[in-house]
Short mmCIF file of C-alpha atoms and ligand atoms in Angstrom, two decimals:
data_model
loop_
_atom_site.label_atom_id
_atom_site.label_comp_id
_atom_site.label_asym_id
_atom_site.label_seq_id
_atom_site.Cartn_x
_atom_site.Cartn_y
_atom_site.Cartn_z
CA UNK A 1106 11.38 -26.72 -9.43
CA UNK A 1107 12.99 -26.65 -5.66
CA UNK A 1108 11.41 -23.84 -3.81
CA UNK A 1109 15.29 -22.92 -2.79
CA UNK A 1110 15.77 -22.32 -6.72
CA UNK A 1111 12.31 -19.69 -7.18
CA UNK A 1112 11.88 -17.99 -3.88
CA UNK A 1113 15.75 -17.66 -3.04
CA UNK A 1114 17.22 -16.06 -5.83
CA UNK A 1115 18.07 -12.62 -6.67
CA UNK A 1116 16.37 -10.04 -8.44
CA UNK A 1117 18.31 -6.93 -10.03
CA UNK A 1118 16.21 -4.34 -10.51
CA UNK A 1119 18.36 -1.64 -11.47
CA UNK A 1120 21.34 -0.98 -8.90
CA UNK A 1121 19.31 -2.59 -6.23
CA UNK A 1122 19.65 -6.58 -5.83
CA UNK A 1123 17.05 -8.53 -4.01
CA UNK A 1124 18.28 -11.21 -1.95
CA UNK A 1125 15.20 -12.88 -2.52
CA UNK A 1126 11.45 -13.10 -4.02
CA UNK A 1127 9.61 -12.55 -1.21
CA UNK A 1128 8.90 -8.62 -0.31
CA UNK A 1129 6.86 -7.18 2.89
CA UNK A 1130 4.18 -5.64 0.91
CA UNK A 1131 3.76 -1.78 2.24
CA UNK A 1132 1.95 -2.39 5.54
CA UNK A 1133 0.89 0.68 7.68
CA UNK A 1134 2.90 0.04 10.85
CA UNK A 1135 1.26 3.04 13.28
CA UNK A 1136 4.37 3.93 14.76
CA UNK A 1137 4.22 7.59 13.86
CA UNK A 1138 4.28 10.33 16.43
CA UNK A 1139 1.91 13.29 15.93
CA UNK A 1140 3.45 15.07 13.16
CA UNK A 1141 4.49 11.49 11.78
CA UNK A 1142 8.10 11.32 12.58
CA UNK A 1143 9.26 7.68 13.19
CA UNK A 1144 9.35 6.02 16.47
CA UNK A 1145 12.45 4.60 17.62
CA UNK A 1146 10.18 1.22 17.89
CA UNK A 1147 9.66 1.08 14.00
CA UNK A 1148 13.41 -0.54 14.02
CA UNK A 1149 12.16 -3.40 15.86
CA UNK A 1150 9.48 -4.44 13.59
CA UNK A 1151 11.18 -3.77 10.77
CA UNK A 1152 14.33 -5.66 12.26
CA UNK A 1153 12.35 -8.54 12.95
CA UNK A 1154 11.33 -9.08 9.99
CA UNK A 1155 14.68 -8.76 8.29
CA UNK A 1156 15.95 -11.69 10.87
CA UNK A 1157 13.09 -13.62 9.67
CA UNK A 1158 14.18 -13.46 6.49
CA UNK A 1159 12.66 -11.20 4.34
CA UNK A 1160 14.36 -10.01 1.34
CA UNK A 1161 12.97 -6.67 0.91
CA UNK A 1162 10.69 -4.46 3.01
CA UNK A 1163 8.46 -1.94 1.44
CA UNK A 1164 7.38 1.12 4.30
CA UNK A 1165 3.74 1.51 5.66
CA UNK A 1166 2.10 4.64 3.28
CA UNK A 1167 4.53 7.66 4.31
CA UNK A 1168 2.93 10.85 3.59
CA UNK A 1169 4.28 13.80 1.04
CA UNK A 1170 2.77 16.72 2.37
CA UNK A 1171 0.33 17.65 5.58
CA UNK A 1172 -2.50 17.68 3.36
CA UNK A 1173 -1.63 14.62 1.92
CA UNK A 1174 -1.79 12.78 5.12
CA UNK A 1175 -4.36 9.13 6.00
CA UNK A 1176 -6.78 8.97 8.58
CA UNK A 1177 -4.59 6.52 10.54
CA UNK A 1178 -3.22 8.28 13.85
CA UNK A 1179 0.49 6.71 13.77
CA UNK A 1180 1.14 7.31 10.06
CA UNK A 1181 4.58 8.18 9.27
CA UNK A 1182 6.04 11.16 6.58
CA UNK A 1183 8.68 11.88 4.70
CA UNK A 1184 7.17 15.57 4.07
CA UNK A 1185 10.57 17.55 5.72
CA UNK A 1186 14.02 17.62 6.49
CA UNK A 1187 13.69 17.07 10.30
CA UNK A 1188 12.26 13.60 9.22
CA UNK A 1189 15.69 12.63 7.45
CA UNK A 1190 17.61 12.05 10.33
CA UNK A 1191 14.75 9.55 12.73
CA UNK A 1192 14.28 7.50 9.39
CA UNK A 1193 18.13 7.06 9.21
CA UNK A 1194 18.77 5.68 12.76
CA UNK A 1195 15.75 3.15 12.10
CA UNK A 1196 17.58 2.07 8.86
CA UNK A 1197 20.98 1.47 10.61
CA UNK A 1198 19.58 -0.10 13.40
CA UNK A 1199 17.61 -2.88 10.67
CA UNK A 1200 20.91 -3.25 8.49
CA UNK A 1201 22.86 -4.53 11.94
CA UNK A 1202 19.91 -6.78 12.17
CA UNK A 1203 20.45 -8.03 8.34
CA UNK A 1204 22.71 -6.01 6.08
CA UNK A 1205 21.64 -7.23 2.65
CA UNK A 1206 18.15 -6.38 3.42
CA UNK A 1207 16.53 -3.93 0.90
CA UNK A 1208 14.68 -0.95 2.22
CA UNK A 1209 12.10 0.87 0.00
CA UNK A 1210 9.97 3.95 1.17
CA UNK A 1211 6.60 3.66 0.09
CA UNK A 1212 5.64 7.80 -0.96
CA UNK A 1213 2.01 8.82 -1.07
CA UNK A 1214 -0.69 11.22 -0.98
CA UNK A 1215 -4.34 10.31 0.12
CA UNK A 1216 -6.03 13.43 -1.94
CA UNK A 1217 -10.20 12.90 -1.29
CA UNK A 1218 -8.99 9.41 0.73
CA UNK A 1219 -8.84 11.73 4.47
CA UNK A 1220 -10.52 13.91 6.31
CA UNK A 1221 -10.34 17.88 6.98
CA UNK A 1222 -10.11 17.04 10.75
CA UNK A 1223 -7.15 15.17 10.17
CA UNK A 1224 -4.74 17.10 7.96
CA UNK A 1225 -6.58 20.95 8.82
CA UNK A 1226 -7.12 21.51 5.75
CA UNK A 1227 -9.55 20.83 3.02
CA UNK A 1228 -9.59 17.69 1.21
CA UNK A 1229 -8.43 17.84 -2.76
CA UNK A 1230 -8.76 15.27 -5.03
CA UNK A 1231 -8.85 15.14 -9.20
CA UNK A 1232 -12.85 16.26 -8.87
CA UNK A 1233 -15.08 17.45 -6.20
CA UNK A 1234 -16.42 13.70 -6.26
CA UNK A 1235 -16.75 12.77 -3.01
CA UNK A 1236 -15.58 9.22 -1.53
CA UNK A 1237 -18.06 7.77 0.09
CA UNK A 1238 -16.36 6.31 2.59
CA UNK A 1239 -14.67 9.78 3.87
CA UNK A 1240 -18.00 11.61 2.36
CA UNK A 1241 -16.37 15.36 1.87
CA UNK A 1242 -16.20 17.05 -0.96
CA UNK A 1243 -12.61 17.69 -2.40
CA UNK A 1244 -11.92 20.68 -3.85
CA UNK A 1245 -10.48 20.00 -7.33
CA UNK A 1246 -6.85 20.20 -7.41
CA UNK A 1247 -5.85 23.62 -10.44
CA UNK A 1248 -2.61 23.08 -12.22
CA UNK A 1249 0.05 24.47 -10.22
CA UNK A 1250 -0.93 22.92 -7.10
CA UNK A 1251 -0.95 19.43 -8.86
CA UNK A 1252 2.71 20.99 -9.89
CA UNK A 1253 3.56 21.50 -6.17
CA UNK A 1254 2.64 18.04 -5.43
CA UNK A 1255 4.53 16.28 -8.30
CA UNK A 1256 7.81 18.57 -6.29
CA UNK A 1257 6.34 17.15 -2.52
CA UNK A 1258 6.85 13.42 -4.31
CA UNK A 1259 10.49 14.38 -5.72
CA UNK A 1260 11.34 15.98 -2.72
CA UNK A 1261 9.90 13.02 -0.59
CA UNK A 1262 11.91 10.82 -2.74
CA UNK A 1263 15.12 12.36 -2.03
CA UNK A 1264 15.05 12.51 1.47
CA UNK A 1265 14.39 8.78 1.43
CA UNK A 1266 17.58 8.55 -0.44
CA UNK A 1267 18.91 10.75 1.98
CA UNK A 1268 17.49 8.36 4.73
CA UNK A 1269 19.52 5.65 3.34
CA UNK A 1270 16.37 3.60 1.58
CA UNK A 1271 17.46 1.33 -1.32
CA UNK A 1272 14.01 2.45 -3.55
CA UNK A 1273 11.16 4.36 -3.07
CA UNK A 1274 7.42 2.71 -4.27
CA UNK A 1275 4.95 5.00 -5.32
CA UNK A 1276 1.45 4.44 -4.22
CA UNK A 1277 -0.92 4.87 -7.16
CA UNK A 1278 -3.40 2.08 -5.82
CA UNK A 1279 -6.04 1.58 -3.34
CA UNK A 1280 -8.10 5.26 -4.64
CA UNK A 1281 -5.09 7.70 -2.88
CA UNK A 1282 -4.24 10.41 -5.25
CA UNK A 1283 -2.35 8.86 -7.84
CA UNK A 1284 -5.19 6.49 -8.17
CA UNK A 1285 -7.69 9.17 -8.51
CA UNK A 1286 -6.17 10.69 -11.75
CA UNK A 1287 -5.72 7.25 -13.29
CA UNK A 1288 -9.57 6.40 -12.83
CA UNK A 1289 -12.36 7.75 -15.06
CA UNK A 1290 -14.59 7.09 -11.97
CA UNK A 1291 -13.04 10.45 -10.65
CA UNK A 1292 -10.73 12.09 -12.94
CA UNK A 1293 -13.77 13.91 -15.41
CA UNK A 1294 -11.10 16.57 -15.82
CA UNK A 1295 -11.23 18.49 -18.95
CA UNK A 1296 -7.27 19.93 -18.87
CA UNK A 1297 -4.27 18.15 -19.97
CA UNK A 1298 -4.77 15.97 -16.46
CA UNK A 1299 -7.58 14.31 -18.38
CA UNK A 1300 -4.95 12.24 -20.33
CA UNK A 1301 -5.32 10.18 -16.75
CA UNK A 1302 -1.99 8.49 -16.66
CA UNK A 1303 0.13 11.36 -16.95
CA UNK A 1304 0.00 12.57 -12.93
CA UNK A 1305 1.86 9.23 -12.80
CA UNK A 1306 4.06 9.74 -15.62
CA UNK A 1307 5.34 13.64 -14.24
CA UNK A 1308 5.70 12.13 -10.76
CA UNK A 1309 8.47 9.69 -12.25
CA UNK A 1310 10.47 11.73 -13.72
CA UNK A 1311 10.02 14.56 -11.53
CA UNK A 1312 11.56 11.76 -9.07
CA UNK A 1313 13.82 10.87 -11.62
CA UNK A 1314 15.41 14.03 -12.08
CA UNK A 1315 15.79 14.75 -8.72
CA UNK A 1316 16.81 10.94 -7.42
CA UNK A 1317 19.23 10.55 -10.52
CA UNK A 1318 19.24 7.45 -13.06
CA UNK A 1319 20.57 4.70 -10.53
CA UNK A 1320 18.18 5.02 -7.99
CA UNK A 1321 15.22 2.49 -8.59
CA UNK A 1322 11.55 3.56 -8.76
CA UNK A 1323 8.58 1.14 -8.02
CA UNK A 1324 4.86 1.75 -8.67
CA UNK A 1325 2.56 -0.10 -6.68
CA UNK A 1326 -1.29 0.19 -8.95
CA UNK A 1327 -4.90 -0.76 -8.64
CA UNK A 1328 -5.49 -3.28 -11.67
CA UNK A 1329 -8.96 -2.56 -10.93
CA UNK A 1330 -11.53 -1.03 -8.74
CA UNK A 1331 -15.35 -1.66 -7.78
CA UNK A 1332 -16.61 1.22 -9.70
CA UNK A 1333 -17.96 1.57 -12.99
CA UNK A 1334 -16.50 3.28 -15.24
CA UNK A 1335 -13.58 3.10 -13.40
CA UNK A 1336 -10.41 1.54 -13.71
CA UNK A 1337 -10.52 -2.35 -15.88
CA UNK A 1338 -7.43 -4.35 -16.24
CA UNK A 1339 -6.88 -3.38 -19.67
CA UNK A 1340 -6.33 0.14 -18.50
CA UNK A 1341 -3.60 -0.45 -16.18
CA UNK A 1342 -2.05 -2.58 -19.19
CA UNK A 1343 -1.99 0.29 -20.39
CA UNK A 1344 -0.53 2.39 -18.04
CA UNK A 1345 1.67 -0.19 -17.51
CA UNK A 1346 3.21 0.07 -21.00
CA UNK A 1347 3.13 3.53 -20.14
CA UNK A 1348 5.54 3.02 -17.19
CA UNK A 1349 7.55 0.84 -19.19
CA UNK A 1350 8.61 3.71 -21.67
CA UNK A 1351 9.76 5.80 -18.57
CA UNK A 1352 11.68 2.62 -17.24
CA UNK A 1353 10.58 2.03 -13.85
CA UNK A 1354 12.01 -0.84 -12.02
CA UNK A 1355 8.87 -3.11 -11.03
CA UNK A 1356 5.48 -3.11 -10.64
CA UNK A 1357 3.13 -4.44 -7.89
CA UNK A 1358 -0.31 -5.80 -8.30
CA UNK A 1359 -3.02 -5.02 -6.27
CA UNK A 1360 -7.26 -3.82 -6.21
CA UNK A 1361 -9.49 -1.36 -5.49
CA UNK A 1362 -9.89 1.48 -3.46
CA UNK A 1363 -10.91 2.93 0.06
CA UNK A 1364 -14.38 3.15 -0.86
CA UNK A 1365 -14.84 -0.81 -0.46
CA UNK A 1366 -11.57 -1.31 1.42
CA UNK A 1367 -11.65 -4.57 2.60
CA UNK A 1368 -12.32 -5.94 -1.16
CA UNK A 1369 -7.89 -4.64 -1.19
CA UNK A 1370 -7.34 -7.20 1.19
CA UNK A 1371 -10.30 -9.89 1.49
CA UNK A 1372 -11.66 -11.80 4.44
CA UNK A 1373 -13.67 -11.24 7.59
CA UNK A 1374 -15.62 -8.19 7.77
CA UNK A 1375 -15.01 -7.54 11.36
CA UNK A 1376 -18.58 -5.51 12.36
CA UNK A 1377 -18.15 -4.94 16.25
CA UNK A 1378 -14.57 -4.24 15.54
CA UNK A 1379 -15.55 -1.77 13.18
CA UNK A 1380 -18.48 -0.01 15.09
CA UNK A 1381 -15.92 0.52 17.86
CA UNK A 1382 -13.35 1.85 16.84
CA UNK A 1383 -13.87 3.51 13.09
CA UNK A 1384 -13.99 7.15 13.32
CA UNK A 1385 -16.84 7.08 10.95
CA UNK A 1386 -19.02 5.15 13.56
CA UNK A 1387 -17.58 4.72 16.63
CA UNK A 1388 -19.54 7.86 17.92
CA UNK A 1389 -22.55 6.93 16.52
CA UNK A 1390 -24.61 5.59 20.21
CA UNK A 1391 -24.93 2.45 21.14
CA UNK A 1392 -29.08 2.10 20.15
CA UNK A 1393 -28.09 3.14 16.45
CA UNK A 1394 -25.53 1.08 16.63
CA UNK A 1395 -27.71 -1.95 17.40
CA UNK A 1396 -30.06 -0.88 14.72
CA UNK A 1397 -27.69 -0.33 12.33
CA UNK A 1398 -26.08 -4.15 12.77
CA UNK A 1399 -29.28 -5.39 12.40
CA UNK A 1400 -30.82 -3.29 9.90
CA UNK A 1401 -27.95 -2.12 7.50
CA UNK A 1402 -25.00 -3.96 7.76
CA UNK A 1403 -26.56 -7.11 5.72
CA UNK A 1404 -26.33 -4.52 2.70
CA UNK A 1405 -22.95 -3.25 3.74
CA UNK A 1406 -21.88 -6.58 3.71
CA UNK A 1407 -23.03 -8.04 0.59
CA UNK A 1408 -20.61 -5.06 -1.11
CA UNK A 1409 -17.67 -7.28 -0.29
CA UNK A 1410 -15.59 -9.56 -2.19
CA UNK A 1411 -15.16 -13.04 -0.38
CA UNK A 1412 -11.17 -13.46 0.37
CA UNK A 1413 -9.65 -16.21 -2.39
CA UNK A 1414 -6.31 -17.25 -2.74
CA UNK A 1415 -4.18 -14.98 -4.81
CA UNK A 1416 -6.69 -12.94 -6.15
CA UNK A 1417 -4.49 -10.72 -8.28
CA UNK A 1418 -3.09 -13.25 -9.78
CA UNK A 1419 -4.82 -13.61 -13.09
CA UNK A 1420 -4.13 -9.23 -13.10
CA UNK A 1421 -0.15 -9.63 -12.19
CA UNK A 1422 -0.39 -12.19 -15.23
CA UNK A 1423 -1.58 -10.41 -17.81
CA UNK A 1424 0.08 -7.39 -17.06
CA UNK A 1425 3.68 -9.35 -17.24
CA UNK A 1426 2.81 -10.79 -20.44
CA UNK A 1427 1.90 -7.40 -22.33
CA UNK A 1428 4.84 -5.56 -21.10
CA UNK A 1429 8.22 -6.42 -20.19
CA UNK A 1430 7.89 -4.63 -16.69
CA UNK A 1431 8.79 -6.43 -13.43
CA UNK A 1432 5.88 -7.57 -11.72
CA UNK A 1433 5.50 -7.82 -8.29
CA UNK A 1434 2.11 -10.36 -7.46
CA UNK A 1435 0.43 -9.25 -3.69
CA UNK A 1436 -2.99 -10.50 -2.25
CA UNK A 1437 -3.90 -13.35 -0.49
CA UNK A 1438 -0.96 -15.43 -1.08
CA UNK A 1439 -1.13 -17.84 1.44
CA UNK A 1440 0.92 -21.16 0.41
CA UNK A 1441 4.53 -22.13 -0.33
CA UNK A 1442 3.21 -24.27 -2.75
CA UNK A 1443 1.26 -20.71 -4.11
CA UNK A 1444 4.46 -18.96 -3.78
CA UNK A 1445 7.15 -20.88 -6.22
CA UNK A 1446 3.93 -21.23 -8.21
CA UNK A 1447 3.13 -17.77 -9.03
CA UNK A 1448 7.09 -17.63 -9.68
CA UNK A 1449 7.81 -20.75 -11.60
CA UNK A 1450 4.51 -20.76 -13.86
CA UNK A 1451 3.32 -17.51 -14.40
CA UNK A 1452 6.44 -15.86 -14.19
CA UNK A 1453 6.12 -13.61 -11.84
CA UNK A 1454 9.08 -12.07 -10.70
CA UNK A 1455 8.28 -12.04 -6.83
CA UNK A 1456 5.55 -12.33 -4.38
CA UNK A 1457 4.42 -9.92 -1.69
CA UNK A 1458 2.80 -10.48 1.64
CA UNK A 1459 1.11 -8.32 3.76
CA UNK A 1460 -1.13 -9.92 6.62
CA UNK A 1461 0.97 -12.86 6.69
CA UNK A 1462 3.72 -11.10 7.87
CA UNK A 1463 1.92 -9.51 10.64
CA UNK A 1464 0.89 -12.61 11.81
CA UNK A 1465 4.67 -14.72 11.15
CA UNK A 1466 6.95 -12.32 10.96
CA UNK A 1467 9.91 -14.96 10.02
CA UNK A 1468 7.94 -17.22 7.23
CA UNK A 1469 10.83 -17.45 4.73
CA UNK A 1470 13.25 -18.59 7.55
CA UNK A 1471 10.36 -21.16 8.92
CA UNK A 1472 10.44 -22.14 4.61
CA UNK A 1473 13.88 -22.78 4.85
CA UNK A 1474 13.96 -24.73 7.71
CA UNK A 1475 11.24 -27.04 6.51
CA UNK A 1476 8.60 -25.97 9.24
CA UNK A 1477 6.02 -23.58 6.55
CA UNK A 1478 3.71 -24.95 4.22
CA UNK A 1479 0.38 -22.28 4.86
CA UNK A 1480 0.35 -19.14 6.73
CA UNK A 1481 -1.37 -19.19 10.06
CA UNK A 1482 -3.11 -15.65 8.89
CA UNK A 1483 -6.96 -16.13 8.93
CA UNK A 1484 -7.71 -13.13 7.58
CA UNK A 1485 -9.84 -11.80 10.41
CA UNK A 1486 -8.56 -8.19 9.24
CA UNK A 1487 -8.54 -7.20 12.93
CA UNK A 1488 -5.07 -5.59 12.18
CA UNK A 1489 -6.83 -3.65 9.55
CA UNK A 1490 -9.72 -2.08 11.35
CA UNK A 1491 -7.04 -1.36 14.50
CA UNK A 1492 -5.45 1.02 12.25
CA UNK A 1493 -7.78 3.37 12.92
CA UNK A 1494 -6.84 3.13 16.71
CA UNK A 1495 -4.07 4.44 18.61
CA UNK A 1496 -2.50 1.38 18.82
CA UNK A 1497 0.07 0.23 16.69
CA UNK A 1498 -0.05 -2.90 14.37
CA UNK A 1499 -0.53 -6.45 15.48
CA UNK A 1500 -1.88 -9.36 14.98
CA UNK A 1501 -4.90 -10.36 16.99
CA UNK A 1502 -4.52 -13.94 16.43
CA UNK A 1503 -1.61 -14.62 18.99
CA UNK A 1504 -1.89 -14.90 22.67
CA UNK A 1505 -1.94 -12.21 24.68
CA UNK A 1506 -2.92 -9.61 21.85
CA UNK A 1507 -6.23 -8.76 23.15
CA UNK A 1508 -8.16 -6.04 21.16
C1 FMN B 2264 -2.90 -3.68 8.29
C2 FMN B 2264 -2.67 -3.37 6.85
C3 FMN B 2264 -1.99 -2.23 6.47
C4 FMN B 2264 -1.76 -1.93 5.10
N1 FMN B 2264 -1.06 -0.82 4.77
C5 FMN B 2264 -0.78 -0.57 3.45
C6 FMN B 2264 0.01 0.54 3.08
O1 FMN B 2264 0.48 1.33 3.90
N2 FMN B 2264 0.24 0.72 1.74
C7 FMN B 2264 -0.25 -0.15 0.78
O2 FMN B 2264 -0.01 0.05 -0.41
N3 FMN B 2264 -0.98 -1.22 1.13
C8 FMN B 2264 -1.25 -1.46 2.42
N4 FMN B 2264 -1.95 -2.57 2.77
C9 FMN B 2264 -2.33 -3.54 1.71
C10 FMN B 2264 -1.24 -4.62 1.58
O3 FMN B 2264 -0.01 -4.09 1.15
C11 FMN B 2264 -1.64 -5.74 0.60
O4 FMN B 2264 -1.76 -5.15 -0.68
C12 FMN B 2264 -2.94 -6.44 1.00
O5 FMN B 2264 -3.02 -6.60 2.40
C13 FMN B 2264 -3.06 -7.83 0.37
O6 FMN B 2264 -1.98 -8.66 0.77
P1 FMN B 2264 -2.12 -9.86 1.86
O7 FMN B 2264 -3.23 -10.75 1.40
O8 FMN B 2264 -0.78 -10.52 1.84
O9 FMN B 2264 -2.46 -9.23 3.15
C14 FMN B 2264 -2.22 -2.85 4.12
C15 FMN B 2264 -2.92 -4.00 4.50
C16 FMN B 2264 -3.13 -4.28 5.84
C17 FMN B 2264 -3.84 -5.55 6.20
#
């Protein structure tokens, strides 16, 4: 079929209509000020993108609660009130650029995914199972806390709708919170939160209730992870057909977790980048460095996935053919040719893109006017590592972006 006829059509999903099938997949954008309040400069990449073309933009991860918050210096919130009115100027500001764009806040909590230096307080998480990537032991969340953060998700939810987004996606991928309950890797709870979708579940409708019936909800999940036991595709069927009884308006496909975190995204394992500026090793000194590149990083290595194109794929696909859920396909989609074919054969009902985005900010206006056929992203995953920098998100590809 003529790409025109897949990529540009709508998509209803509840009182919100798509323009198109192509989404900005949540992207952390580092344009938070301390206490993660937007910058005034979020409008402009946001605004570019919406020129370019984009149908819908999902938000970089904005964080519930303090203690909910990522490692990543510039992250924005939606925690309080004061936050309300910075998000609403960006909005306005990105609507003159493109008014049918659709905005959705991406709402999440890290749990065991952060660090005590970074939110002041200590890490929770489902268990005391450590990730080993943050390595600190969460304390284990009791019932009315998880209560008070189920409230911190409604509450974040409404002040997105009082912000003026279109939808709010909540993160339950990539081992944050959500994630955390859902897996058997590190939910060995023995309380009613042992029934491991149901954090997920209580979060709806507590955003539900407090969003009303007309405001769409999107999940974004982890069909699986690198862990074993852990979570298999055929348990986020079915949560999925869990999600589908509470009517939520789409899902998105993605992988894994912080603990291998470039398997989410694929590609380069950028080691110098990483020894640099990673708070986990950037002040380790320079000899253990050295040894460590020579000695260790082989094995740290080999723990990777090689990048392939669309690698969730074969996950978004079986997932829209046992439910009747909205599926959103995201990860390493690289082609128009990939594109209208994840669309017109599988079924998909749109794609997502993340890194190529960063990189060509304006692909579905270059598809229109004839000049894309493969995204200039080569996954070097520079951006990625930089988020754990000061600086704000780029890509390192073009001139003049020097790392
Ligand atoms: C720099 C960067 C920031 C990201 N930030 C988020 C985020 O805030 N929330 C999220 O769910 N995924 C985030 N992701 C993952 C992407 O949404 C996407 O799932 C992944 O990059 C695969 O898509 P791609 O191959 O099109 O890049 C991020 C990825 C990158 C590279």
């Amino acid at each position: 079929m003529e790409f025109r006829n897949v990529l540009f059509t709508e998509l209803k999903l509840r009182n919100m209509t798509l323009p198109n099938r192509i989404i900005r997949s949540a992207t952390y954008e580092g344009w938070g000020e301390a206490d993660g309040t937007p910058k005034p400069e979020l409008a402009d990449v946001y605004s570019e993108l919406a020129r370019g073309g984009v149908g819908t933009i999902i938000t970089g991860f904005a964080f519930v609660s303090k203690v909910g918050r990522a490692m990543h210096p510039g992250q924005c919130g939606i925690d309080s009130d004061d936050k309300i009115g910075p998000w609403r100027r960006i909005i306005a500001k990105v609507r003159e650029a493109n008014p049918d764009v659709k905005l959705v806040m991406q709402i999440a909590h890290t749990g065991r995914q952060t660090r005590r230096q970074v939110t002041g307080q200590p890490v929770v998480g489902a268990s005391d199972r450590p990730c080993t990537y943050f390595r600190q032991h969460p304390r284990v969340l009791d019932d009315n806390s998880i209560l008070d953060i189920i409230n911190d998700f409604a509450y974040a939810a409404y002040r997105a709708i009082r912000a003026g987004f279109d939808a709010v996606q909540i993160h339950a991928a990539h081992g944050y919170l959500i994630h955390q309950f859902l897996s058997s890797w590190t939910n060995a709870r023995t309380d009613r939160w042992a029934d491991r979708p149901l954090l997920l579940e209580k979060v709806i409708s507590a955003v539900r209730s407090k969003c009303g019936y007309d405001f769409p909800i999107l999940v974004k999940l982890s069909a699986a992870e690198d862990r074993s036991p852990g979570i298999r595709v055929e348990d986020t069927i079915e949560t999925a057909k869990r999600l589908e009884k509470l009517e939520i308006d789409a899902v998105e496909i993605s992988y894994g977790t912080m603990e291998y975190a470039l398997n989410i995204i694929r590609g380069a394992v950028p080691i110098d980048a990483v020894l640099r500026v990673n708070p986990m090793f950037n002040r380790i000194p320079g000899l253990l460095k050295s040894f460590w590149k020579k000695f260790c990083a082989p094995a740290y290595l080999r723990k990777f996935i090689p990048f392939e194109e669309d690698y969730n794929l074969q996950s978004a696909s079986r997932i829209w053919s046992e439910t009747e859920l909205p599926v959103i396909c995201v990860g390493g989609i690289r082609t128009l040719e990939s594109m209208v074919g994840i669309i017109d054969s599988f079924g998909i009902d749109a794609i997502a893109l993340c890194r190529p985005l960063i990189c060509e900010p304006d692909i579905p206006r270059k598809i229109l006017s004839g000049e894309f056929t493969k995204s200039k992203c080569t996954n070097c995953n520079l951006c990625t590592i930089y988020c754990d920098s000061q600086q704000p998100l780029r890509c390192y590809q073009k001139k003049g972006n020097a790392q």
